[in-house]
Amino acid sequence: MTNTYTQKAWSLNSLYPSPDGAEIKAAFKDLETQTAEFEKKRPLLTEKISRAELISIIEALESIYRIGHRVASYAELWFSANTQNQDALGMVMRTEQLVSELSNRTLFFSLWWKDLPDEFAQPLMEGTGDFHYWLEEMRHFKPHTLTEPEEKIINTKNVTGVNALGTLYDSITNRYVYKVEVEGEVKELTRGELMSLVRSTDPDLRARAYQELYRVYGDDASILGQMYQTIVRDWRNEEVTLRKYQTPISARNLANDLPDEVIETLLETCRQNTGVFERFFKLKAKLIGMEKLRRYDIYAPVAKADKPYEYPRAAAKVLESFSNFDPRFAQLAERVFAEDHLDSEVRKGKRGGAFCATVNPDITPWVLLNYQGKADDVATMAHELGHAIHSMLAEHHSLFTQHANLPLAETASTFGEMMLVDQMLAEETDEAVRRDLLFRQVDDAYATIQRQAFFALFEKQAHQMVIDGASVDEISEAYMENLKTQFGDAVEVAEEFKYEWVSIPHIYQVPFYVYAYTFGQLLVLALYKRFKAEGESFKPKYIRLLSAGGSEAPMKLLDEAGVDVRKAAFWQGGFDVLSEMVDKLEKIA
Ligand SMILES: [Zn+2]
């Protein structure tokens, strides 16, 4: 592993040599032929179908999706590399349309499968190997599925009902313009631009940005709140009254294939651990020279180190930390570099942030970074390569079972980041760098674990309040109480934050989605604690967990890894890791 790593753009050649060459044209043609063939199989879908026929139909479907993913990913990656490229944008739109047509034309398979009575489905499923969990999971919703005419009515009415309300919420809030004085000049900003100001070093500017955000949302709070009340009632009527889920959150839990009591325990443990982040925020106040942190300041920058990590050194460091855990991890990550699937340059027009894109099980994933040499960027590299390793460990699975379920999707990425940070903390002599690394970890943990957990706790409460007839003002008051519980005496929360909830699209569009972030991140911290305690004996269990991808139920995988997510003590382990990080910060800050 003595390669030199240079910062460059990626190559998409292993997908197609060019966006308009013969290969890609052939792919489009193939897609059409295979889909037409697939449609002809429809008459085979009866109770009398043999297992061999069933498997061959699934394989035909998988083959269609493999081609679909290749062309759509090509467009998506090409566009990410240069968002100013109109040809790439055109191809993105064309392939999106194509994939949506494909799924419509092949939808009859999953509809048939979900509807098939248990007595036929159960024996068919046995012996389907890697497809088993995928087939099983599709049928989870069967007990909550209504008759076909009822489902049709719900679908039809949803288009102009709750879905239209969701779109309306987007349309209204996307039009908002924010006016903030920046460097003596009043600027008109989008929400994205406005939110970048809350990370400014100027405390007044941070405050002005939030005040403007909630002035705008506050002006419309009564109407946005009313929309929320309607969405919540619709959710209750459909999920609880008609589909017979026990509670409003149960419908989401089933989608994540997690039992209600696990999520209950998770959220309760978060509620009991507000102290960790309160200590962190008190420390942050001290570091930015404030008596007490205001809610305006929670994203204030504290980075101190100015020593950049040169790219080759960063890459070597990340690979070394993977290798220290298991040489195979480093070899897999090396593949991303060796095949030129990594775009790390900072270029005009390139998509910001970072991601890892897995196209198909038979191709090495692509990773996009905007590497600028900060300790933060090194951690991001470990995170995204962690995603790639997760995919590659599961590359022996089918397209339908390679990807880990949502609650497990961040496991390898966050774990990879933890390993790297640990190693850098052990080696790094520069206190400023150590401090920056730890701050980043706890900052991220706040945003992905605790903030999301408190949104979910609020959603649970708000769903009940709406049914009990609460007004928008009463819900806003409850939201304020939620913030006060979360921040205790560590953070001063200004009055306008009571309108924050009407500004969170997730709670409108995908109720109870947010806890998946909490679950995923806290799970990894708790796993990391197990690794520290168990050492070598932990590794095979962990590697098995990752290699399973999405081929088994999350609870089964976690059970096999010896992890009991039903127990509060397990989740507490995650907070213990965070608490130790805050201890370290208190010593060096
Ligand atoms: Zn991630």
mmCIF file of N, CA and C in Angstrom, residues 272-371:
data_model
loop_
_atom_site.group_PDB
_atom_site.id
_atom_site.type_symbol
_atom_site.label_atom_id
_atom_site.label_comp_id
_atom_site.label_asym_id
_atom_site.label_seq_id
_atom_site.Cartn_x
_atom_site.Cartn_y
_atom_site.Cartn_z
ATOM 1 N N GLN A 272 -33.417 10.611 28.197
ATOM 2 C CA GLN A 272 -32.732 10.591 29.490
ATOM 3 C C GLN A 272 -31.273 11.027 29.407
ATOM 4 N N ASN A 273 -30.810 11.286 28.200
ATOM 5 C CA ASN A 273 -29.391 11.627 28.064
ATOM 6 C C ASN A 273 -29.149 13.038 27.567
ATOM 7 N N THR A 274 -30.015 13.937 27.926
ATOM 8 C CA THR A 274 -29.825 15.318 27.488
ATOM 9 C C THR A 274 -28.560 15.910 28.116
ATOM 10 N N GLY A 275 -28.149 15.355 29.248
ATOM 11 C CA GLY A 275 -27.001 15.898 29.981
ATOM 12 C C GLY A 275 -25.718 15.924 29.175
ATOM 13 N N VAL A 276 -25.504 14.904 28.338
ATOM 14 C CA VAL A 276 -24.253 14.819 27.567
ATOM 15 C C VAL A 276 -24.093 16.040 26.664
ATOM 16 N N PHE A 277 -25.172 16.345 25.932
ATOM 17 C CA PHE A 277 -25.068 17.474 25.001
ATOM 18 C C PHE A 277 -25.117 18.809 25.737
ATOM 19 N N GLU A 278 -25.766 18.840 26.880
ATOM 20 C CA GLU A 278 -25.755 20.084 27.657
ATOM 21 C C GLU A 278 -24.321 20.419 28.083
ATOM 22 N N ARG A 279 -23.584 19.380 28.493
ATOM 23 C CA ARG A 279 -22.174 19.609 28.839
ATOM 24 C C ARG A 279 -21.415 20.120 27.618
ATOM 25 N N PHE A 280 -21.717 19.516 26.478
ATOM 26 C CA PHE A 280 -21.037 19.906 25.234
ATOM 27 C C PHE A 280 -21.332 21.367 24.892
ATOM 28 N N PHE A 281 -22.586 21.768 25.037
ATOM 29 C CA PHE A 281 -22.943 23.140 24.675
ATOM 30 C C PHE A 281 -22.342 24.148 25.661
ATOM 31 N N LYS A 282 -22.214 23.743 26.911
ATOM 32 C CA LYS A 282 -21.568 24.647 27.885
ATOM 33 C C LYS A 282 -20.106 24.865 27.506
ATOM 34 N N LEU A 283 -19.493 23.777 27.066
ATOM 35 C CA LEU A 283 -18.104 23.843 26.637
ATOM 36 C C LEU A 283 -17.964 24.727 25.396
ATOM 37 N N LYS A 284 -18.904 24.561 24.488
ATOM 38 C CA LYS A 284 -18.876 25.345 23.262
ATOM 39 C C LYS A 284 -19.001 26.837 23.580
ATOM 40 N N ALA A 285 -19.885 27.170 24.541
ATOM 41 C CA ALA A 285 -20.045 28.572 24.948
ATOM 42 C C ALA A 285 -18.698 29.138 25.395
ATOM 43 N N LYS A 286 -18.020 28.361 26.206
ATOM 44 C CA LYS A 286 -16.739 28.796 26.737
ATOM 45 C C LYS A 286 -15.745 29.054 25.592
ATOM 46 N N LEU A 287 -15.722 28.127 24.642
ATOM 47 C CA LEU A 287 -14.757 28.237 23.546
ATOM 48 C C LEU A 287 -15.026 29.403 22.618
ATOM 49 N N ILE A 288 -16.282 29.776 22.461
ATOM 50 C CA ILE A 288 -16.526 30.925 21.584
ATOM 51 C C ILE A 288 -16.687 32.206 22.412
ATOM 52 N N GLY A 289 -16.319 32.114 23.676
ATOM 53 C CA GLY A 289 -16.267 33.304 24.528
ATOM 54 C C GLY A 289 -17.624 33.853 24.917
ATOM 55 N N MET A 290 -18.570 32.962 25.197
ATOM 56 C CA MET A 290 -19.892 33.424 25.618
ATOM 57 C C MET A 290 -20.201 32.890 27.005
ATOM 58 N N GLU A 291 -20.934 33.684 27.740
ATOM 59 C CA GLU A 291 -21.358 33.291 29.077
ATOM 60 C C GLU A 291 -22.235 32.035 28.992
ATOM 61 N N LYS A 292 -23.226 32.136 28.091
ATOM 62 C CA LYS A 292 -24.146 31.016 27.897
ATOM 63 C C LYS A 292 -24.467 30.931 26.405
ATOM 64 N N LEU A 293 -24.505 29.720 25.908
ATOM 65 C CA LEU A 293 -24.779 29.553 24.485
ATOM 66 C C LEU A 293 -26.241 29.903 24.194
ATOM 67 N N ARG A 294 -26.466 30.595 23.091
ATOM 68 C CA ARG A 294 -27.843 30.821 22.648
ATOM 69 C C ARG A 294 -28.163 29.767 21.598
ATOM 70 N N ARG A 295 -29.434 29.502 21.387
ATOM 71 C CA ARG A 295 -29.805 28.526 20.357
ATOM 72 C C ARG A 295 -29.223 28.948 19.006
ATOM 73 N N TYR A 296 -29.035 30.261 18.845
ATOM 74 C CA TYR A 296 -28.450 30.788 17.603
ATOM 75 C C TYR A 296 -27.033 30.265 17.356
ATOM 76 N N ASP A 297 -26.380 29.821 18.440
ATOM 77 C CA ASP A 297 -24.942 29.555 18.336
ATOM 78 C C ASP A 297 -24.586 28.081 18.230
ATOM 79 N N ILE A 298 -25.594 27.198 18.182
ATOM 80 C CA ILE A 298 -25.185 25.795 18.310
ATOM 81 C C ILE A 298 -24.354 25.286 17.133
ATOM 82 N N TYR A 299 -24.440 25.973 15.992
ATOM 83 C CA TYR A 299 -23.568 25.565 14.873
ATOM 84 C C TYR A 299 -22.391 26.527 14.669
ATOM 85 N N ALA A 300 -22.133 27.346 15.655
ATOM 86 C CA ALA A 300 -21.001 28.277 15.541
ATOM 87 C C ALA A 300 -19.707 27.486 15.376
ATOM 88 N N PRO A 301 -18.834 27.950 14.479
ATOM 89 C CA PRO A 301 -17.597 27.184 14.250
ATOM 90 C C PRO A 301 -16.619 27.323 15.409
ATOM 91 N N VAL A 302 -15.931 26.246 15.707
ATOM 92 C CA VAL A 302 -14.905 26.317 16.746
ATOM 93 C C VAL A 302 -13.554 25.851 16.221
ATOM 94 N N ALA A 303 -13.514 25.481 14.927
ATOM 95 C CA ALA A 303 -12.282 24.913 14.368
ATOM 96 C C ALA A 303 -11.101 25.846 14.594
ATOM 97 N N LYS A 304 -9.998 25.268 14.991
ATOM 98 C CA LYS A 304 -8.862 26.070 15.373
ATOM 99 C C LYS A 304 -7.625 25.727 14.547
ATOM 100 N N ALA A 305 -7.528 24.445 14.165
ATOM 101 C CA ALA A 305 -6.308 24.004 13.489
ATOM 102 C C ALA A 305 -6.196 24.637 12.105
ATOM 103 N N ASP A 306 -4.964 24.962 11.720
ATOM 104 C CA ASP A 306 -4.807 25.508 10.378
ATOM 105 C C ASP A 306 -3.888 24.648 9.537
ATOM 106 N N LYS A 307 -3.403 23.579 10.142
ATOM 107 C CA LYS A 307 -2.496 22.699 9.404
ATOM 108 C C LYS A 307 -3.310 21.825 8.448
ATOM 109 N N PRO A 308 -3.125 22.008 7.133
ATOM 110 C CA PRO A 308 -3.936 21.188 6.222
ATOM 111 C C PRO A 308 -3.385 19.769 6.106
ATOM 112 N N TYR A 309 -4.260 18.831 5.903
ATOM 113 C CA TYR A 309 -3.860 17.461 5.587
ATOM 114 C C TYR A 309 -3.738 17.342 4.083
ATOM 115 N N GLU A 310 -2.508 17.164 3.621
ATOM 116 C CA GLU A 310 -2.341 16.968 2.184
ATOM 117 C C GLU A 310 -3.086 15.711 1.782
ATOM 118 N N TYR A 311 -3.632 15.736 0.575
ATOM 119 C CA TYR A 311 -4.481 14.636 0.128
ATOM 120 C C TYR A 311 -3.818 13.246 0.201
ATOM 121 N N PRO A 312 -2.576 13.103 -0.298
ATOM 122 C CA PRO A 312 -1.969 11.762 -0.240
ATOM 123 C C PRO A 312 -1.832 11.253 1.192
ATOM 124 N N ARG A 313 -1.511 12.175 2.097
ATOM 125 C CA ARG A 313 -1.332 11.785 3.488
ATOM 126 C C ARG A 313 -2.686 11.378 4.080
ATOM 127 N N ALA A 314 -3.733 12.123 3.715
ATOM 128 C CA ALA A 314 -5.067 11.811 4.224
ATOM 129 C C ALA A 314 -5.507 10.429 3.741
ATOM 130 N N ALA A 315 -5.310 10.184 2.439
ATOM 131 C CA ALA A 315 -5.715 8.889 1.885
ATOM 132 C C ALA A 315 -4.962 7.757 2.583
ATOM 133 N N ALA A 316 -3.669 7.962 2.787
ATOM 134 C CA ALA A 316 -2.869 6.929 3.441
ATOM 135 C C ALA A 316 -3.358 6.678 4.866
ATOM 136 N N LYS A 317 -3.709 7.763 5.545
ATOM 137 C CA LYS A 317 -4.183 7.662 6.920
ATOM 138 C C LYS A 317 -5.495 6.875 7.007
ATOM 139 N N VAL A 318 -6.405 7.195 6.092
ATOM 140 C CA VAL A 318 -7.707 6.526 6.091
ATOM 141 C C VAL A 318 -7.512 5.031 5.817
ATOM 142 N N LEU A 319 -6.684 4.732 4.810
ATOM 143 C CA LEU A 319 -6.463 3.320 4.466
ATOM 144 C C LEU A 319 -5.765 2.588 5.603
ATOM 145 N N GLU A 320 -4.878 3.286 6.264
ATOM 146 C CA GLU A 320 -4.158 2.660 7.375
ATOM 147 C C GLU A 320 -5.124 2.310 8.512
ATOM 148 N N SER A 321 -6.058 3.219 8.787
ATOM 149 C CA SER A 321 -6.974 2.925 9.886
ATOM 150 C C SER A 321 -7.910 1.769 9.515
ATOM 151 N N PHE A 322 -8.292 1.682 8.243
ATOM 152 C CA PHE A 322 -9.086 0.525 7.803
ATOM 153 C C PHE A 322 -8.273 -0.757 7.956
ATOM 154 N N SER A 323 -7.018 -0.655 7.533
ATOM 155 C CA SER A 323 -6.154 -1.824 7.562
ATOM 156 C C SER A 323 -5.901 -2.315 8.985
ATOM 157 N N ASN A 324 -5.794 -1.379 9.916
ATOM 158 C CA ASN A 324 -5.603 -1.761 11.314
ATOM 159 C C ASN A 324 -6.784 -2.569 11.842
ATOM 160 N N PHE A 325 -7.949 -2.273 11.307
ATOM 161 C CA PHE A 325 -9.126 -3.031 11.742
ATOM 162 C C PHE A 325 -9.134 -4.396 11.065
ATOM 163 N N ASP A 326 -8.996 -4.382 9.736
ATOM 164 C CA ASP A 326 -8.971 -5.624 8.970
ATOM 165 C C ASP A 326 -8.389 -5.307 7.599
ATOM 166 N N PRO A 327 -7.331 -6.009 7.191
ATOM 167 C CA PRO A 327 -6.681 -5.685 5.917
ATOM 168 C C PRO A 327 -7.651 -5.699 4.736
ATOM 169 N N ARG A 328 -8.696 -6.546 4.834
ATOM 170 C CA ARG A 328 -9.651 -6.612 3.728
ATOM 171 C C ARG A 328 -10.375 -5.271 3.533
ATOM 172 N N PHE A 329 -10.628 -4.558 4.637
ATOM 173 C CA PHE A 329 -11.294 -3.255 4.522
ATOM 174 C C PHE A 329 -10.454 -2.304 3.679
ATOM 175 N N ALA A 330 -9.143 -2.312 3.942
ATOM 176 C CA ALA A 330 -8.250 -1.423 3.196
ATOM 177 C C ALA A 330 -8.184 -1.838 1.728
ATOM 178 N N GLN A 331 -8.153 -3.154 1.489
ATOM 179 C CA GLN A 331 -8.099 -3.618 0.091
ATOM 180 C C GLN A 331 -9.339 -3.188 -0.688
ATOM 181 N N LEU A 332 -10.482 -3.277 -0.042
ATOM 182 C CA LEU A 332 -11.718 -2.873 -0.721
ATOM 183 C C LEU A 332 -11.694 -1.371 -1.017
ATOM 184 N N ALA A 333 -11.284 -0.586 -0.035
ATOM 185 C CA ALA A 333 -11.224 0.864 -0.242
ATOM 186 C C ALA A 333 -10.222 1.205 -1.348
ATOM 187 N N GLU A 334 -9.126 0.450 -1.378
ATOM 188 C CA GLU A 334 -8.113 0.643 -2.427
ATOM 189 C C GLU A 334 -8.721 0.503 -3.823
ATOM 190 N N ARG A 335 -9.676 -0.400 -3.951
ATOM 191 C CA ARG A 335 -10.316 -0.619 -5.251
ATOM 192 C C ARG A 335 -10.946 0.665 -5.784
ATOM 193 N N VAL A 336 -11.519 1.452 -4.863
ATOM 194 C CA VAL A 336 -12.164 2.706 -5.280
ATOM 195 C C VAL A 336 -11.120 3.656 -5.878
ATOM 196 N N PHE A 337 -9.948 3.709 -5.231
ATOM 197 C CA PHE A 337 -8.866 4.555 -5.760
ATOM 198 C C PHE A 337 -8.332 3.976 -7.067
ATOM 199 N N ALA A 338 -8.036 2.686 -7.032
ATOM 200 C CA ALA A 338 -7.360 2.047 -8.166
ATOM 201 C C ALA A 338 -8.203 2.106 -9.432
ATOM 202 N N GLU A 339 -9.509 2.002 -9.299
ATOM 203 C CA GLU A 339 -10.366 2.011 -10.493
ATOM 204 C C GLU A 339 -10.807 3.420 -10.883
ATOM 205 N N ASP A 340 -10.242 4.399 -10.214
ATOM 206 C CA ASP A 340 -10.582 5.792 -10.534
ATOM 207 C C ASP A 340 -12.065 6.084 -10.335
ATOM 208 N N HIS A 341 -12.604 5.577 -9.251
ATOM 209 C CA HIS A 341 -14.016 5.818 -8.956
ATOM 210 C C HIS A 341 -14.197 6.912 -7.900
ATOM 211 N N LEU A 342 -13.140 7.687 -7.680
ATOM 212 C CA LEU A 342 -13.205 8.691 -6.633
ATOM 213 C C LEU A 342 -12.930 10.082 -7.197
ATOM 214 N N ASP A 343 -13.886 10.970 -7.036
ATOM 215 C CA ASP A 343 -13.707 12.354 -7.469
ATOM 216 C C ASP A 343 -13.539 13.206 -6.224
ATOM 217 N N SER A 344 -12.311 13.657 -5.988
ATOM 218 C CA SER A 344 -12.025 14.361 -4.741
ATOM 219 C C SER A 344 -11.722 15.843 -4.965
ATOM 220 N N GLU A 345 -11.596 16.227 -6.240
ATOM 221 C CA GLU A 345 -11.241 17.612 -6.570
ATOM 222 C C GLU A 345 -12.313 18.599 -6.135
ATOM 223 N N VAL A 346 -11.888 19.840 -5.950
ATOM 224 C CA VAL A 346 -12.850 20.921 -5.787
ATOM 225 C C VAL A 346 -12.885 21.658 -7.128
ATOM 226 N N ARG A 347 -14.049 21.650 -7.785
ATOM 227 C CA ARG A 347 -14.162 22.296 -9.099
ATOM 228 C C ARG A 347 -15.436 23.115 -9.136
ATOM 229 N N LYS A 348 -15.394 24.139 -9.941
ATOM 230 C CA LYS A 348 -16.593 24.940 -10.138
ATOM 231 C C LYS A 348 -17.663 24.081 -10.823
ATOM 232 N N GLY A 349 -18.889 24.176 -10.358
ATOM 233 C CA GLY A 349 -19.980 23.434 -11.004
ATOM 234 C C GLY A 349 -20.149 22.027 -10.478
ATOM 235 N N LYS A 350 -19.130 21.526 -9.771
ATOM 236 C CA LYS A 350 -19.257 20.180 -9.210
ATOM 237 C C LYS A 350 -20.209 20.210 -8.025
ATOM 238 N N ARG A 351 -20.931 19.129 -7.836
ATOM 239 C CA ARG A 351 -21.853 19.053 -6.715
ATOM 240 C C ARG A 351 -21.101 19.158 -5.388
ATOM 241 N N GLY A 352 -21.676 19.885 -4.435
ATOM 242 C CA GLY A 352 -21.027 20.062 -3.136
ATOM 243 C C GLY A 352 -21.181 18.834 -2.254
ATOM 244 N N GLY A 353 -20.587 18.869 -1.070
ATOM 245 C CA GLY A 353 -20.749 17.783 -0.104
ATOM 246 C C GLY A 353 -20.028 16.524 -0.509
ATOM 247 N N ALA A 354 -20.544 15.401 -0.098
ATOM 248 C CA ALA A 354 -19.904 14.116 -0.345
ATOM 249 C C ALA A 354 -20.963 13.030 -0.389
ATOM 250 N N PHE A 355 -20.714 11.998 -1.198
ATOM 251 C CA PHE A 355 -21.603 10.837 -1.188
ATOM 252 C C PHE A 355 -20.893 9.614 -1.729
ATOM 253 N N CYS A 356 -21.517 8.472 -1.509
ATOM 254 C CA CYS A 356 -21.050 7.230 -2.112
ATOM 255 C C CYS A 356 -22.224 6.665 -2.893
ATOM 256 N N ALA A 357 -21.996 6.313 -4.158
ATOM 257 C CA ALA A 357 -23.074 5.775 -4.990
ATOM 258 C C ALA A 357 -22.766 4.334 -5.388
ATOM 259 N N THR A 358 -23.625 3.427 -4.954
ATOM 260 C CA THR A 358 -23.478 2.039 -5.371
ATOM 261 C C THR A 358 -24.431 1.809 -6.528
ATOM 262 N N VAL A 359 -23.885 1.386 -7.649
ATOM 263 C CA VAL A 359 -24.711 1.220 -8.844
ATOM 264 C C VAL A 359 -25.326 -0.175 -8.857
ATOM 265 N N ASN A 360 -24.489 -1.195 -8.920
ATOM 266 C CA ASN A 360 -24.906 -2.589 -8.976
ATOM 267 C C ASN A 360 -23.909 -3.416 -8.178
ATOM 268 N N PRO A 361 -24.312 -4.624 -7.748
ATOM 269 C CA PRO A 361 -23.370 -5.439 -6.966
ATOM 270 C C PRO A 361 -22.079 -5.769 -7.722
ATOM 271 N N ASP A 362 -22.112 -5.777 -9.055
ATOM 272 C CA ASP A 362 -20.914 -6.196 -9.786
ATOM 273 C C ASP A 362 -19.973 -5.049 -10.155
ATOM 274 N N ILE A 363 -20.238 -3.840 -9.671
ATOM 275 C CA ILE A 363 -19.332 -2.724 -9.995
ATOM 276 C C ILE A 363 -18.896 -2.022 -8.705
ATOM 277 N N THR A 364 -17.636 -1.678 -8.633
ATOM 278 C CA THR A 364 -17.113 -0.916 -7.498
ATOM 279 C C THR A 364 -17.856 0.423 -7.378
ATOM 280 N N PRO A 365 -18.291 0.791 -6.171
ATOM 281 C CA PRO A 365 -19.037 2.053 -6.007
ATOM 282 C C PRO A 365 -18.195 3.294 -6.356
ATOM 283 N N TRP A 366 -18.883 4.389 -6.587
ATOM 284 C CA TRP A 366 -18.236 5.680 -6.827
ATOM 285 C C TRP A 366 -18.356 6.549 -5.583
ATOM 286 N N VAL A 367 -17.303 7.353 -5.344
ATOM 287 C CA VAL A 367 -17.312 8.233 -4.177
ATOM 288 C C VAL A 367 -17.017 9.657 -4.627
ATOM 289 N N LEU A 368 -17.824 10.587 -4.166
ATOM 290 C CA LEU A 368 -17.577 12.003 -4.453
ATOM 291 C C LEU A 368 -17.209 12.725 -3.161
ATOM 292 N N LEU A 369 -16.115 13.479 -3.214
ATOM 293 C CA LEU A 369 -15.681 14.302 -2.080
ATOM 294 C C LEU A 369 -15.352 15.691 -2.611
ATOM 295 N N ASN A 370 -15.373 16.664 -1.739
ATOM 296 C CA ASN A 370 -14.827 17.975 -2.096
ATOM 297 C C ASN A 370 -13.705 18.230 -1.099
ATOM 298 N N TYR A 371 -12.567 17.618 -1.373
ATOM 299 C CA TYR A 371 -11.505 17.564 -0.380
ATOM 300 C C TYR A 371 -10.716 18.873 -0.270
#
